């Protein structure tokens, strides 16, 4: 059996190769829309004496909010001296897990496309290749479900920590009867919302791809043979 590299672009015209190319692109969109994100919320403090103060909540990937200072130490706000105050929460584990799964899928798609386009003759002539491909694909379907759900919850925590209620709970003077805190300018979280959408989209695409990879395994061929075998009718021998 020849095992050398043979460039053949025809697999890209078939579901097995075409979906892998789609997975490569959707993985880029998934981790690219959240990694490197940086946003800012402007908080206005309306003091009881008619004077206003302003706070800036800067947050960014990987969203370790508890390490991001909202107020520097001994700052005077509405005639009150406020000590160092940080945002609440930490969504780093969820978003880093999400980005990690995306990067792994990105690299695996590149490796799989290399096999499909250059070593498809070896891939189809062996049992190991399709079975390994199917098992990895099934695992990645599960990982996309888990990491997308975790990041969706983490993103909601980021939103809760940076909105008006979160700021009220974080800044002590916002709880005063004569001081009102309000978020007057919100960061654009559209790309973060898209990252969650792309996460679940990746899960669906990989789940669909699992069927086409399964068809390449011996499990599918054996099942097809066993189902078609009993249906055959014996032709009587000529007299």
PDB file of C-alpha atoms in Angstrom:
ATOM      1  CA  UNK A   1       0.000   0.000   0.000  1.00  0.00           C
ATOM      2  CA  UNK A   2       1.355   3.401  -0.990  1.00  0.00           C
ATOM      3  CA  UNK A   3       1.488   5.758   1.986  1.00  0.00           C
ATOM      4  CA  UNK A   4       3.063   8.837   0.408  1.00  0.00           C
ATOM      5  CA  UNK A   5       1.470  12.247   0.193  1.00  0.00           C
ATOM      6  CA  UNK A   6      -1.010  12.568  -2.705  1.00  0.00           C
ATOM      7  CA  UNK A   7      -2.663  15.935  -3.058  1.00  0.00           C
ATOM      8  CA  UNK A   8      -6.345  15.502  -3.879  1.00  0.00           C
ATOM      9  CA  UNK A   9      -8.833  18.363  -3.413  1.00  0.00           C
ATOM     10  CA  UNK A  10     -11.899  16.260  -4.155  1.00  0.00           C
ATOM     11  CA  UNK A  11     -12.628  15.577  -0.413  1.00  0.00           C
ATOM     12  CA  UNK A  12     -13.487  19.275  -0.057  1.00  0.00           C
ATOM     13  CA  UNK A  13     -16.417  18.650  -2.398  1.00  0.00           C
ATOM     14  CA  UNK A  14     -17.708  15.907  -0.123  1.00  0.00           C
ATOM     15  CA  UNK A  15     -19.425  16.444   3.271  1.00  0.00           C
ATOM     16  CA  UNK A  16     -16.511  14.870   5.178  1.00  0.00           C
ATOM     17  CA  UNK A  17     -13.990  17.457   4.007  1.00  0.00           C
ATOM     18  CA  UNK A  18     -16.295  20.427   3.475  1.00  0.00           C
ATOM     19  CA  UNK A  19     -17.710  20.306   7.014  1.00  0.00           C
ATOM     20  CA  UNK A  20     -14.179  20.106   8.403  1.00  0.00           C
ATOM     21  CA  UNK A  21     -13.384  23.350   6.597  1.00  0.00           C
ATOM     22  CA  UNK A  22     -16.542  24.916   8.065  1.00  0.00           C
ATOM     23  CA  UNK A  23     -15.486  23.728  11.531  1.00  0.00           C
ATOM     24  CA  UNK A  24     -12.089  25.349  11.055  1.00  0.00           C
ATOM     25  CA  UNK A  25     -13.740  28.698  10.299  1.00  0.00           C
ATOM     26  CA  UNK A  26     -16.350  28.535  13.074  1.00  0.00           C
ATOM     27  CA  UNK A  27     -13.647  27.658  15.623  1.00  0.00           C
ATOM     28  CA  UNK A  28     -11.740  30.813  14.620  1.00  0.00           C
ATOM     29  CA  UNK A  29     -14.880  32.916  15.010  1.00  0.00           C
ATOM     30  CA  UNK A  30     -15.657  31.340  18.394  1.00  0.00           C
ATOM     31  CA  UNK A  31     -12.395  32.070  20.192  1.00  0.00           C
ATOM     32  CA  UNK A  32     -11.577  35.146  18.115  1.00  0.00           C
ATOM     33  CA  UNK A  33     -14.698  37.011  19.264  1.00  0.00           C
ATOM     34  CA  UNK A  34     -13.846  36.782  22.979  1.00  0.00           C
ATOM     35  CA  UNK A  35     -10.055  36.472  23.261  1.00  0.00           C
ATOM     36  CA  UNK A  36      -8.508  39.916  23.415  1.00  0.00           C
ATOM     37  CA  UNK A  37     -11.795  41.655  24.269  1.00  0.00           C
ATOM     38  CA  UNK A  38     -11.613  44.933  26.171  1.00  0.00           C
ATOM     39  CA  UNK A  39     -14.590  47.007  27.302  1.00  0.00           C
ATOM     40  CA  UNK A  40     -15.465  49.967  29.497  1.00  0.00           C
ATOM     41  CA  UNK A  41     -18.530  51.008  31.466  1.00  0.00           C
ATOM     42  CA  UNK A  42     -18.951  54.585  32.705  1.00  0.00           C
ATOM     43  CA  UNK A  43     -20.633  54.923  36.103  1.00  0.00           C
ATOM     44  CA  UNK A  44     -22.077  58.251  37.187  1.00  0.00           C
ATOM     45  CA  UNK A  45     -22.487  59.038  40.875  1.00  0.00           C
ATOM     46  CA  UNK A  46     -25.204  61.607  41.572  1.00  0.00           C
ATOM     47  CA  UNK A  47     -24.347  63.218  44.910  1.00  0.00           C
ATOM     48  CA  UNK A  48     -27.024  64.630  47.115  1.00  0.00           C
ATOM     49  CA  UNK A  49     -25.571  68.160  46.914  1.00  0.00           C
ATOM     50  CA  UNK A  50     -26.082  68.384  43.142  1.00  0.00           C
ATOM     51  CA  UNK A  51     -22.484  67.475  42.281  1.00  0.00           C
ATOM     52  CA  UNK A  52     -21.659  64.441  40.123  1.00  0.00           C
ATOM     53  CA  UNK A  53     -18.649  62.115  40.102  1.00  0.00           C
ATOM     54  CA  UNK A  54     -17.640  59.519  37.530  1.00  0.00           C
ATOM     55  CA  UNK A  55     -16.124  56.041  37.752  1.00  0.00           C
ATOM     56  CA  UNK A  56     -14.727  53.935  34.945  1.00  0.00           C
ATOM     57  CA  UNK A  57     -15.025  50.137  34.968  1.00  0.00           C
ATOM     58  CA  UNK A  58     -12.466  48.710  32.529  1.00  0.00           C
ATOM     59  CA  UNK A  59     -12.672  44.968  32.021  1.00  0.00           C
ATOM     60  CA  UNK A  60     -11.005  42.663  29.537  1.00  0.00           C
ATOM     61  CA  UNK A  61     -10.157  39.069  28.691  1.00  0.00           C
ATOM     62  CA  UNK A  62      -9.798  36.802  30.657  1.00  0.00           C
ATOM     63  CA  UNK A  63     -12.254  38.678  32.928  1.00  0.00           C
ATOM     64  CA  UNK A  64     -10.565  38.287  36.291  1.00  0.00           C
ATOM     65  CA  UNK A  65     -12.821  41.031  37.607  1.00  0.00           C
ATOM     66  CA  UNK A  66     -11.745  40.688  41.221  1.00  0.00           C
ATOM     67  CA  UNK A  67      -8.267  41.872  40.199  1.00  0.00           C
ATOM     68  CA  UNK A  68      -9.516  44.940  38.292  1.00  0.00           C
ATOM     69  CA  UNK A  69      -9.596  48.107  40.436  1.00  0.00           C
ATOM     70  CA  UNK A  70     -12.743  50.150  40.122  1.00  0.00           C
ATOM     71  CA  UNK A  71     -11.610  52.767  42.610  1.00  0.00           C
ATOM     72  CA  UNK A  72      -7.999  53.530  43.510  1.00  0.00           C
ATOM     73  CA  UNK A  73      -7.164  53.830  47.191  1.00  0.00           C
ATOM     74  CA  UNK A  74      -8.289  56.858  49.223  1.00  0.00           C
ATOM     75  CA  UNK A  75     -10.265  58.462  46.402  1.00  0.00           C
ATOM     76  CA  UNK A  76     -12.734  61.203  47.326  1.00  0.00           C
ATOM     77  CA  UNK A  77     -16.209  60.633  45.889  1.00  0.00           C
ATOM     78  CA  UNK A  78     -19.218  62.752  46.873  1.00  0.00           C
ATOM     79  CA  UNK A  79     -17.252  64.098  49.855  1.00  0.00           C
ATOM     80  CA  UNK A  80     -16.518  60.537  50.999  1.00  0.00           C
ATOM     81  CA  UNK A  81     -13.083  58.959  51.115  1.00  0.00           C
ATOM     82  CA  UNK A  82     -13.299  55.531  49.493  1.00  0.00           C
ATOM     83  CA  UNK A  83     -10.661  52.823  49.827  1.00  0.00           C
ATOM     84  CA  UNK A  84      -9.461  50.616  46.981  1.00  0.00           C
ATOM     85  CA  UNK A  85     -12.425  48.751  45.464  1.00  0.00           C
ATOM     86  CA  UNK A  86     -12.341  45.977  42.888  1.00  0.00           C
ATOM     87  CA  UNK A  87     -15.046  44.590  40.666  1.00  0.00           C
ATOM     88  CA  UNK A  88     -16.667  41.364  41.799  1.00  0.00           C
ATOM     89  CA  UNK A  89     -16.390  37.976  40.138  1.00  0.00           C
ATOM     90  CA  UNK A  90     -14.007  35.887  38.064  1.00  0.00           C
ATOM     91  CA  UNK A  91     -15.032  34.344  34.729  1.00  0.00           C
ATOM     92  CA  UNK A  92     -11.491  33.445  33.642  1.00  0.00           C
ATOM     93  CA  UNK A  93     -11.839  29.671  34.019  1.00  0.00           C
ATOM     94  CA  UNK A  94     -14.952  29.562  31.823  1.00  0.00           C
ATOM     95  CA  UNK A  95     -13.652  31.784  29.035  1.00  0.00           C
ATOM     96  CA  UNK A  96     -10.179  30.206  29.021  1.00  0.00           C
ATOM     97  CA  UNK A  97     -11.785  26.762  28.777  1.00  0.00           C
ATOM     98  CA  UNK A  98     -13.897  28.038  25.892  1.00  0.00           C
ATOM     99  CA  UNK A  99     -10.910  29.527  24.066  1.00  0.00           C
ATOM    100  CA  UNK A 100      -8.856  26.399  24.739  1.00  0.00           C
ATOM    101  CA  UNK A 101     -11.470  24.143  23.144  1.00  0.00           C
ATOM    102  CA  UNK A 102     -11.657  26.491  20.168  1.00  0.00           C
ATOM    103  CA  UNK A 103      -7.890  26.434  19.650  1.00  0.00           C
ATOM    104  CA  UNK A 104      -7.768  22.628  19.946  1.00  0.00           C
ATOM    105  CA  UNK A 105     -10.525  22.308  17.332  1.00  0.00           C
ATOM    106  CA  UNK A 106      -8.738  24.798  15.084  1.00  0.00           C
ATOM    107  CA  UNK A 107      -5.541  22.729  15.211  1.00  0.00           C
ATOM    108  CA  UNK A 108      -7.361  19.412  14.836  1.00  0.00           C
ATOM    109  CA  UNK A 109      -9.218  20.650  11.756  1.00  0.00           C
ATOM    110  CA  UNK A 110      -5.920  21.632  10.161  1.00  0.00           C
ATOM    111  CA  UNK A 111      -4.465  18.196  10.875  1.00  0.00           C
ATOM    112  CA  UNK A 112      -7.609  16.429   9.633  1.00  0.00           C
ATOM    113  CA  UNK A 113      -7.687  18.474   6.420  1.00  0.00           C
ATOM    114  CA  UNK A 114      -4.046  17.581   5.812  1.00  0.00           C
ATOM    115  CA  UNK A 115      -4.970  13.896   6.104  1.00  0.00           C
ATOM    116  CA  UNK A 116      -8.078  14.231   3.945  1.00  0.00           C
ATOM    117  CA  UNK A 117      -6.310  16.115   1.155  1.00  0.00           C
ATOM    118  CA  UNK A 118      -3.025  14.244   1.168  1.00  0.00           C
ATOM    119  CA  UNK A 119      -3.514  10.843   2.773  1.00  0.00           C
ATOM    120  CA  UNK A 120      -7.137   9.926   2.064  1.00  0.00           C
ATOM    121  CA  UNK A 121      -5.974   6.674   0.433  1.00  0.00           C
ATOM    122  CA  UNK A 122      -4.365   5.681   3.744  1.00  0.00           C
ATOM    123  CA  UNK A 123      -7.319   6.973   5.790  1.00  0.00           C
ATOM    124  CA  UNK A 124      -9.864   4.829   3.921  1.00  0.00           C
ATOM    125  CA  UNK A 125      -7.684   1.728   3.748  1.00  0.00           C
ATOM    126  CA  UNK A 126      -7.288   1.498   7.525  1.00  0.00           C
ATOM    127  CA  UNK A 127      -9.691   1.041  10.416  1.00  0.00           C
ATOM    128  CA  UNK A 128      -7.663   3.114  12.868  1.00  0.00           C
ATOM    129  CA  UNK A 129      -7.968   6.471  11.090  1.00  0.00           C
ATOM    130  CA  UNK A 130     -11.783   6.686  10.789  1.00  0.00           C
ATOM    131  CA  UNK A 131     -12.361   5.260  14.273  1.00  0.00           C
ATOM    132  CA  UNK A 132      -9.923   7.731  15.870  1.00  0.00           C
ATOM    133  CA  UNK A 133     -11.486  10.557  13.866  1.00  0.00           C
ATOM    134  CA  UNK A 134     -14.963   9.581  15.057  1.00  0.00           C
ATOM    135  CA  UNK A 135     -13.941   9.296  18.710  1.00  0.00           C
ATOM    136  CA  UNK A 136     -12.187  12.670  18.702  1.00  0.00           C
ATOM    137  CA  UNK A 137     -15.182  14.257  16.952  1.00  0.00           C
ATOM    138  CA  UNK A 138     -17.614  12.849  19.534  1.00  0.00           C
ATOM    139  CA  UNK A 139     -15.440  14.128  22.396  1.00  0.00           C
ATOM    140  CA  UNK A 140     -15.265  17.596  20.844  1.00  0.00           C
ATOM    141  CA  UNK A 141     -19.059  17.721  20.462  1.00  0.00           C
ATOM    142  CA  UNK A 142     -19.341  17.170  24.219  1.00  0.00           C
ATOM    143  CA  UNK A 143     -16.611  19.706  24.992  1.00  0.00           C
ATOM    144  CA  UNK A 144     -18.313  22.374  22.866  1.00  0.00           C
ATOM    145  CA  UNK A 145     -21.548  21.819  24.784  1.00  0.00           C
ATOM    146  CA  UNK A 146     -19.823  22.073  28.165  1.00  0.00           C
ATOM    147  CA  UNK A 147     -17.559  25.026  27.410  1.00  0.00           C
ATOM    148  CA  UNK A 148     -20.292  27.019  25.628  1.00  0.00           C
ATOM    149  CA  UNK A 149     -22.653  26.554  28.566  1.00  0.00           C
ATOM    150  CA  UNK A 150     -19.904  27.487  31.040  1.00  0.00           C
ATOM    151  CA  UNK A 151     -18.953  30.602  29.082  1.00  0.00           C
ATOM    152  CA  UNK A 152     -22.604  31.647  28.682  1.00  0.00           C
ATOM    153  CA  UNK A 153     -22.913  31.549  32.481  1.00  0.00           C
ATOM    154  CA  UNK A 154     -19.564  33.334  32.885  1.00  0.00           C
ATOM    155  CA  UNK A 155     -20.590  36.079  30.466  1.00  0.00           C
ATOM    156  CA  UNK A 156     -23.802  36.622  32.408  1.00  0.00           C
ATOM    157  CA  UNK A 157     -21.709  36.992  35.568  1.00  0.00           C
ATOM    158  CA  UNK A 158     -19.586  39.635  33.825  1.00  0.00           C
ATOM    159  CA  UNK A 159     -22.727  41.528  32.829  1.00  0.00           C
ATOM    160  CA  UNK A 160     -24.138  41.284  36.353  1.00  0.00           C
ATOM    161  CA  UNK A 161     -20.901  42.556  37.911  1.00  0.00           C
ATOM    162  CA  UNK A 162     -20.644  45.589  35.616  1.00  0.00           C
ATOM    163  CA  UNK A 163     -24.267  46.736  35.497  1.00  0.00           C
ATOM    164  CA  UNK A 164     -25.920  49.182  37.884  1.00  0.00           C
ATOM    165  CA  UNK A 165     -26.934  46.548  40.452  1.00  0.00           C
ATOM    166  CA  UNK A 166     -23.446  45.052  40.466  1.00  0.00           C
ATOM    167  CA  UNK A 167     -21.834  48.446  40.962  1.00  0.00           C
ATOM    168  CA  UNK A 168     -24.277  49.269  43.779  1.00  0.00           C
ATOM    169  CA  UNK A 169     -23.294  46.054  45.527  1.00  0.00           C
ATOM    170  CA  UNK A 170     -19.581  46.743  45.008  1.00  0.00           C
ATOM    171  CA  UNK A 171     -19.231  50.438  45.882  1.00  0.00           C
ATOM    172  CA  UNK A 172     -20.151  51.099  49.491  1.00  0.00           C
ATOM    173  CA  UNK A 173     -21.188  54.744  49.061  1.00  0.00           C
ATOM    174  CA  UNK A 174     -23.731  53.754  46.381  1.00  0.00           C
ATOM    175  CA  UNK A 175     -25.801  52.308  49.210  1.00  0.00           C
ATOM    176  CA  UNK A 176     -26.155  55.734  50.810  1.00  0.00           C
ATOM    177  CA  UNK A 177     -29.600  57.331  50.863  1.00  0.00           C
ATOM    178  CA  UNK A 178     -28.471  60.555  49.185  1.00  0.00           C
ATOM    179  CA  UNK A 179     -26.129  59.055  46.555  1.00  0.00           C
ATOM    180  CA  UNK A 180     -27.356  57.348  43.382  1.00  0.00           C
ATOM    181  CA  UNK A 181     -25.090  55.296  41.103  1.00  0.00           C
ATOM    182  CA  UNK A 182     -26.022  54.548  37.498  1.00  0.00           C
ATOM    183  CA  UNK A 183     -24.212  53.094  34.503  1.00  0.00           C
ATOM    184  CA  UNK A 184     -24.486  55.845  31.887  1.00  0.00           C
ATOM    185  CA  UNK A 185     -22.312  54.238  29.200  1.00  0.00           C
ATOM    186  CA  UNK A 186     -22.146  50.517  28.501  1.00  0.00           C
ATOM    187  CA  UNK A 187     -19.399  48.595  26.739  1.00  0.00           C
ATOM    188  CA  UNK A 188     -20.396  46.909  23.487  1.00  0.00           C
ATOM    189  CA  UNK A 189     -20.686  43.217  24.353  1.00  0.00           C
ATOM    190  CA  UNK A 190     -21.901  42.163  20.912  1.00  0.00           C
ATOM    191  CA  UNK A 191     -18.759  40.179  20.129  1.00  0.00           C
ATOM    192  CA  UNK A 192     -18.982  38.328  23.452  1.00  0.00           C
ATOM    193  CA  UNK A 193     -22.605  37.429  22.746  1.00  0.00           C
ATOM    194  CA  UNK A 194     -21.542  36.213  19.306  1.00  0.00           C
ATOM    195  CA  UNK A 195     -18.860  34.027  20.845  1.00  0.00           C
ATOM    196  CA  UNK A 196     -21.525  32.113  22.788  1.00  0.00           C
ATOM    197  CA  UNK A 197     -23.600  31.733  19.619  1.00  0.00           C
ATOM    198  CA  UNK A 198     -20.582  30.432  17.725  1.00  0.00           C
ATOM    199  CA  UNK A 199     -19.874  28.032  20.576  1.00  0.00           C
ATOM    200  CA  UNK A 200     -23.267  26.340  20.256  1.00  0.00           C
ATOM    201  CA  UNK A 201     -23.012  26.530  16.463  1.00  0.00           C
ATOM    202  CA  UNK A 202     -19.734  24.636  16.665  1.00  0.00           C
ATOM    203  CA  UNK A 203     -21.437  21.975  18.765  1.00  0.00           C
ATOM    204  CA  UNK A 204     -24.125  21.516  16.097  1.00  0.00           C
ATOM    205  CA  UNK A 205     -21.641  21.452  13.224  1.00  0.00           C
ATOM    206  CA  UNK A 206     -19.405  18.915  14.950  1.00  0.00           C
ATOM    207  CA  UNK A 207     -22.430  16.780  15.843  1.00  0.00           C
ATOM    208  CA  UNK A 208     -23.436  16.735  12.174  1.00  0.00           C
ATOM    209  CA  UNK A 209     -19.894  15.901  11.147  1.00  0.00           C
ATOM    210  CA  UNK A 210     -19.867  12.954  13.547  1.00  0.00           C
ATOM    211  CA  UNK A 211     -22.377  11.153  11.301  1.00  0.00           C
ATOM    212  CA  UNK A 212     -20.244  11.498   8.179  1.00  0.00           C
ATOM    213  CA  UNK A 213     -17.140  10.365  10.057  1.00  0.00           C
ATOM    214  CA  UNK A 214     -19.094   7.426  11.479  1.00  0.00           C
ATOM    215  CA  UNK A 215     -19.988   6.337   7.951  1.00  0.00           C
ATOM    216  CA  UNK A 216     -16.263   5.914   7.243  1.00  0.00           C
ATOM    217  CA  UNK A 217     -15.782   3.465  10.126  1.00  0.00           C
ATOM    218  CA  UNK A 218     -16.108  -0.298   9.952  1.00  0.00           C
ATOM    219  CA  UNK A 219     -18.944  -0.096  12.490  1.00  0.00           C
ATOM    220  CA  UNK A 220     -21.203   1.464   9.871  1.00  0.00           C
ATOM    221  CA  UNK A 221     -20.158  -0.933   7.118  1.00  0.00           C
ATOM    222  CA  UNK A 222     -20.673  -3.958   9.379  1.00  0.00           C
ATOM    223  CA  UNK A 223     -24.094  -2.703  10.403  1.00  0.00           C
ATOM    224  CA  UNK A 224     -25.058  -2.131   6.785  1.00  0.00           C
ATOM    225  CA  UNK A 225     -23.847  -5.608   5.808  1.00  0.00           C
ATOM    226  CA  UNK A 226     -25.717  -7.285   8.667  1.00  0.00           C
ATOM    227  CA  UNK A 227     -28.933  -5.482   7.788  1.00  0.00           C
ATOM    228  CA  UNK A 228     -28.761  -6.256   4.085  1.00  0.00           C
ATOM    229  CA  UNK A 229     -27.639  -9.885   4.476  1.00  0.00           C
ATOM    230  CA  UNK A 230     -30.828 -11.501   5.897  1.00  0.00           C
ATOM    231  CA  UNK A 231     -32.960  -9.747   3.293  1.00  0.00           C
ATOM    232  CA  UNK A 232     -31.427 -11.636   0.448  1.00  0.00           C
ATOM    233  CA  UNK A 233     -33.610 -14.354  -1.059  1.00  0.00           C
ATOM    234  CA  UNK A 234     -32.054 -17.537  -2.307  1.00  0.00           C
ATOM    235  CA  UNK A 235     -32.610 -18.191  -5.971  1.00  0.00           C
ATOM    236  CA  UNK A 236     -33.740 -21.785  -6.564  1.00  0.00           C
ATOM    237  CA  UNK A 237     -31.342 -23.886  -8.539  1.00  0.00           C
ATOM    238  CA  UNK A 238     -32.447 -24.700 -12.059  1.00  0.00           C
ATOM    239  CA  UNK A 239     -33.998 -28.141 -12.547  1.00  0.00           C
TER     240      UNK A 239
END
